[in-house]
């Protein structure tokens, strides 16, 4: 099985396992589904963190209004009375006026937080370091975990206008938001390898060869955005080692300048015959009796 290290721009995303015989079309759709699914989980988790502090969302016509304005317009949150969290709630006003302030109990907050962490861990970028490949099944499992905890905390379900419920129902409207710029339409998705677009209609083997025991970096992007930047020739770890070597070299030269004498001639690197002895296998020979 070949492993694809998927990136968006220069940012790591996840590992995806497939075979070189797979069609580029199928891999592109699968990678895009996982990429978008991870975004969905992060959006849900972000909103659930707000819900655990300030309760369910207010109806759209009540958002951002003061108590005086609500009273003047005779608006009320009917859904807030129907969708009550298990274990009761305490009032914690939402400073931006999006949610009704009905904060779930501390125990339910802990349950929500624990589930959020578990879902995030499932699709975390740290899975790359652990060598764990993310699948569509894992993404769906994360969404199901979040849906399950909401059913526990809110047995009567969330209001239909709450963005968390809309995410679960796949009816979310992301237009005009930053999130809409991150999501990639599967029909417009492209995969790039080594600075070249992986054309649909071909197989992975046309780009990666037939060796299944391969790990390569591919980049996902939207059609029309052009080719993403190529990976640097020198890796991050190699670059650090080179910088460290250069630093040590500079420090050694500074020390030699401060000495102002020829002590450096005693160094191994200053021996003009060291290369010759190395080729002859005499570099580590000791003539002293043991």
Coordinates of C-alpha atoms in Angstrom, one line a residue:
X1 CA 0.0 0.0 0.0
X2 CA 1.3 3.5 -0.9
X3 CA 0.9 6.3 1.7
X4 CA 0.0 9.8 0.6
X5 CA 1.1 12.6 2.9
X6 CA -1.6 15.1 2.1
X7 CA -0.9 18.8 2.4
X8 CA -2.9 21.9 1.7
X9 CA -0.3 24.5 0.6
X10 CA 2.6 24.0 3.1
X11 CA 0.3 22.8 5.9
X12 CA 0.2 19.1 6.8
X13 CA -3.2 17.6 6.8
X14 CA -3.3 13.8 7.1
X15 CA -2.0 10.4 5.8
X16 CA -4.0 8.5 3.3
X17 CA -3.4 4.9 2.3
X18 CA -4.2 3.5 -1.1
X19 CA -2.7 1.5 -4.0
X20 CA -0.9 2.7 -7.1
X21 CA -3.5 0.9 -9.2
X22 CA -6.3 3.3 -8.0
X23 CA -7.6 5.8 -10.4
X24 CA -6.7 9.4 -9.7
X25 CA -10.4 10.3 -9.8
X26 CA -11.3 8.0 -7.0
X27 CA -8.3 9.0 -4.8
X28 CA -9.0 12.7 -5.4
X29 CA -12.6 12.3 -4.3
X30 CA -11.6 10.3 -1.2
X31 CA -8.9 12.7 -0.2
X32 CA -11.3 15.7 -0.7
X33 CA -14.0 13.9 1.4
X34 CA -11.6 13.4 4.3
X35 CA -10.2 16.9 4.0
X36 CA -13.7 18.5 4.1
X37 CA -14.8 16.0 6.8
X38 CA -12.0 17.2 9.0
X39 CA -13.0 20.8 8.5
X40 CA -16.6 19.9 9.4
X41 CA -15.5 18.2 12.7
X42 CA -13.4 21.2 13.6
X43 CA -16.3 23.5 12.9
X44 CA -18.7 21.4 15.0
X45 CA -16.2 21.2 17.9
X46 CA -15.7 25.0 17.8
X47 CA -19.5 25.6 18.0
X48 CA -19.9 22.9 20.7
X49 CA -17.3 24.7 22.8
X50 CA -19.5 27.8 22.6
X51 CA -22.6 25.8 23.3
X52 CA -21.0 24.4 26.5
X53 CA -20.5 28.0 27.7
X54 CA -23.6 29.8 26.4
X55 CA -26.2 27.2 25.4
X56 CA -28.1 26.8 22.1
X57 CA -28.3 29.4 19.4
X58 CA -30.9 32.1 19.3
X59 CA -33.3 32.4 16.3
X60 CA -31.7 34.5 13.6
X61 CA -34.1 37.4 14.2
X62 CA -33.0 37.6 17.8
X63 CA -29.2 37.5 17.4
X64 CA -27.2 40.5 18.5
X65 CA -30.3 42.3 20.0
X66 CA -30.3 43.7 23.6
X67 CA -33.0 42.8 26.1
X68 CA -34.7 46.1 25.6
X69 CA -34.8 45.6 21.8
X70 CA -36.2 42.0 22.2
X71 CA -38.9 43.3 24.6
X72 CA -39.8 46.2 22.2
X73 CA -40.0 43.8 19.3
X74 CA -41.8 41.2 21.4
X75 CA -39.4 38.4 20.4
X76 CA -38.9 35.3 22.4
X77 CA -36.8 32.2 22.1
X78 CA -39.4 29.5 22.0
X79 CA -36.9 26.8 21.1
X80 CA -34.9 27.6 24.2
X81 CA -37.8 26.4 26.3
X82 CA -38.1 23.2 24.4
X83 CA -34.4 22.3 24.0
X84 CA -33.3 22.1 27.6
X85 CA -30.0 20.4 28.6
X86 CA -30.0 17.4 30.8
X87 CA -29.2 18.2 34.4
X88 CA -30.5 21.8 34.1
X89 CA -28.7 25.0 33.2
X90 CA -27.3 28.2 34.7
X91 CA -27.5 31.5 32.9
X92 CA -24.2 32.7 31.3
X93 CA -24.8 35.5 28.9
X94 CA -23.2 35.3 25.5
X95 CA -21.2 38.5 25.0
X96 CA -21.9 38.5 21.2
X97 CA -25.5 37.6 21.5
X98 CA -25.5 34.5 19.4
X99 CA -26.6 32.0 22.0
X100 CA -29.3 32.1 24.7
X101 CA -27.0 31.8 27.7
X102 CA -28.5 28.6 29.0
X103 CA -25.2 27.0 30.0
X104 CA -25.4 23.2 30.7
X105 CA -24.4 21.8 34.1
X106 CA -20.7 21.3 34.9
X107 CA -21.0 17.5 34.4
X108 CA -22.5 17.9 31.0
X109 CA -19.8 20.5 30.1
X110 CA -17.2 17.9 31.0
X111 CA -18.9 15.3 28.9
X112 CA -18.9 17.7 25.9
X113 CA -15.3 18.7 26.4
X114 CA -14.1 15.0 26.6
X115 CA -16.0 14.1 23.4
X116 CA -14.6 17.1 21.6
X117 CA -11.0 16.1 22.5
X118 CA -11.6 12.5 21.4
X119 CA -13.1 13.6 18.0
X120 CA -10.2 16.1 17.4
X121 CA -7.6 13.4 18.3
X122 CA -9.2 11.1 15.8
X123 CA -8.4 13.4 12.9
X124 CA -5.5 15.3 14.4
X125 CA -2.5 16.3 12.3
X126 CA -0.4 14.5 15.0
X127 CA -1.6 11.3 13.5
X128 CA 0.9 11.9 10.7
X129 CA 3.8 11.6 13.3
X130 CA 2.2 8.5 14.6
X131 CA 2.0 7.0 11.1
X132 CA -1.8 6.6 11.4
X133 CA -3.7 6.9 8.1
X134 CA -7.0 8.7 8.3
X135 CA -10.0 7.2 6.6
X136 CA -13.5 8.3 5.7
X137 CA -14.8 5.9 8.3
X138 CA -12.7 7.6 11.0
X139 CA -14.1 11.0 10.0
X140 CA -17.7 9.7 10.1
X141 CA -16.9 8.1 13.5
X142 CA -15.8 11.5 14.8
X143 CA -19.0 13.1 13.6
X144 CA -21.1 10.3 15.1
X145 CA -19.3 10.8 18.4
X146 CA -20.2 14.5 18.4
X147 CA -23.8 13.8 17.4
X148 CA -24.1 11.2 20.1
X149 CA -23.0 13.5 22.9
X150 CA -25.4 16.2 21.7
X151 CA -28.3 13.7 22.0
X152 CA -27.1 12.9 25.6
X153 CA -27.0 16.5 26.6
X154 CA -30.0 17.6 24.6
X155 CA -32.5 14.7 24.5
X156 CA -35.0 16.9 22.8
X157 CA -32.4 17.7 20.1
X158 CA -31.0 21.1 19.2
X159 CA -33.0 23.9 17.6
X160 CA -33.2 23.5 13.8
X161 CA -31.5 26.9 13.3
X162 CA -28.5 25.9 15.5
X163 CA -25.5 25.6 13.3
X164 CA -24.4 22.4 15.1
X165 CA -27.7 20.7 14.1
X166 CA -27.4 22.0 10.6
X167 CA -23.9 20.5 10.4
X168 CA -25.2 17.2 11.5
X169 CA -28.0 17.4 8.9
X170 CA -25.6 18.7 6.2
X171 CA -27.7 21.8 5.7
X172 CA -25.1 24.3 6.9
X173 CA -24.8 27.5 5.0
X174 CA -21.2 28.6 4.9
X175 CA -21.6 31.4 2.4
X176 CA -19.8 34.6 3.3
X177 CA -17.7 32.9 6.0
X178 CA -14.0 32.1 6.2
X179 CA -15.0 28.4 6.4
X180 CA -16.5 28.6 2.9
X181 CA -13.0 29.5 1.5
X182 CA -11.5 26.4 3.1
X183 CA -14.0 23.8 1.8
X184 CA -13.1 22.3 -1.5
X185 CA -15.8 21.2 -4.0
X186 CA -15.0 17.6 -4.9
X187 CA -15.8 18.3 -8.6
X188 CA -13.1 21.1 -8.5
X189 CA -10.5 19.3 -6.4
X190 CA -7.0 18.7 -7.8
X191 CA -4.1 16.6 -6.5
X192 CA -0.5 17.6 -7.2
X193 CA 2.6 15.6 -7.0
X194 CA 6.1 16.9 -7.5
X195 CA 4.8 20.1 -9.0
X196 CA 2.6 18.3 -11.6
X197 CA -1.1 18.0 -11.6
X198 CA -2.3 14.4 -11.3
X199 CA -4.7 14.3 -14.2
X200 CA -8.1 12.6 -13.7
X201 CA -8.6 9.6 -16.0
X202 CA -5.1 8.3 -15.1
X203 CA -3.9 6.0 -12.4
X204 CA -1.6 6.7 -9.5
X205 CA 1.0 4.4 -11.0
X206 CA 1.3 6.9 -14.0
X207 CA 2.9 9.3 -11.5
X208 CA 4.2 7.2 -8.6
X209 CA 5.4 4.1 -10.4
X210 CA 4.5 0.6 -9.4
X211 CA 6.2 0.4 -6.1
X212 CA 3.5 -0.1 -3.4
X213 CA 6.0 0.5 -0.5
X214 CA 6.1 4.2 -1.2
X215 CA 5.3 7.3 0.8
X216 CA 4.9 10.6 -1.1
X217 CA 3.7 14.1 -0.5
X218 CA 0.7 15.2 -2.5
X219 CA -1.1 18.6 -2.3
X220 CA -4.8 19.2 -2.6
X221 CA -6.1 22.4 -4.1
X222 CA -9.0 23.9 -5.9
X223 CA -9.1 24.0 -9.7
X224 CA -8.0 27.4 -11.0
X225 CA -5.7 28.2 -8.1
X226 CA -2.6 27.1 -10.0
X227 CA 0.2 24.8 -9.0
X228 CA 1.0 24.9 -5.3
X229 CA 4.6 25.6 -4.2
X230 CA 6.9 22.6 -4.5
X231 CA 8.4 21.0 -1.5
X232 CA 11.9 22.3 -0.5
X233 CA 14.8 20.2 -1.7
X234 CA 16.2 20.1 1.9
X235 CA 13.9 18.9 4.6
X236 CA 13.2 20.8 7.8
X237 CA 15.3 18.4 9.9
X238 CA 18.2 18.5 7.4
X239 CA 18.0 22.3 7.3
X240 CA 18.3 22.4 11.1
X241 CA 21.4 20.1 11.0
X242 CA 23.0 22.2 8.4
X243 CA 22.4 25.4 10.4
X244 CA 23.8 23.7 13.5
X245 CA 26.9 22.6 11.6
X246 CA 27.4 26.1 10.3
X247 CA 27.0 27.6 13.7
X248 CA 29.6 25.2 15.2
X249 CA 31.9 26.0 12.4
X250 CA 31.6 29.8 12.9
X251 CA 32.1 29.4 16.7
X252 CA 35.3 27.3 16.0
X253 CA 36.6 30.0 13.6
X254 CA 35.9 32.7 16.2
X255 CA 37.8 30.8 18.8
X256 CA 40.8 30.4 16.4
X257 CA 40.8 34.1 15.7
X258 CA 40.8 34.8 19.4
X259 CA 43.7 32.4 20.0
X260 CA 45.8 34.2 17.5
X261 CA 48.3 31.3 17.2
X262 CA 48.7 28.0 15.3
X263 CA 47.0 25.7 17.8
X264 CA 44.6 24.8 15.1
X265 CA 47.4 22.9 13.3
X266 CA 46.9 20.2 15.9
X267 CA 43.3 19.7 14.8
X268 CA 42.5 16.6 12.8
X269 CA 40.9 18.6 10.0
X270 CA 44.2 20.6 9.6
X271 CA 46.2 17.5 8.8
X272 CA 47.1 17.6 5.1
X273 CA 47.7 13.8 5.1
X274 CA 44.5 12.7 6.8
X275 CA 42.7 12.1 3.5
X276 CA 45.5 9.9 2.2
X277 CA 45.7 7.9 5.5
X278 CA 41.9 7.5 5.4
X279 CA 42.0 6.0 1.9
X280 CA 44.8 3.6 3.1
X281 CA 42.8 2.6 6.2
X282 CA 45.5 4.0 8.5
X283 CA 43.5 6.8 10.1
X284 CA 42.8 4.9 13.3
X285 CA 46.1 3.0 13.7
X286 CA 47.9 3.5 17.0
X287 CA 51.6 2.8 17.1
X288 CA 51.7 2.8 20.9
X289 CA 52.0 -0.6 22.6
X290 CA 48.8 -1.6 24.5

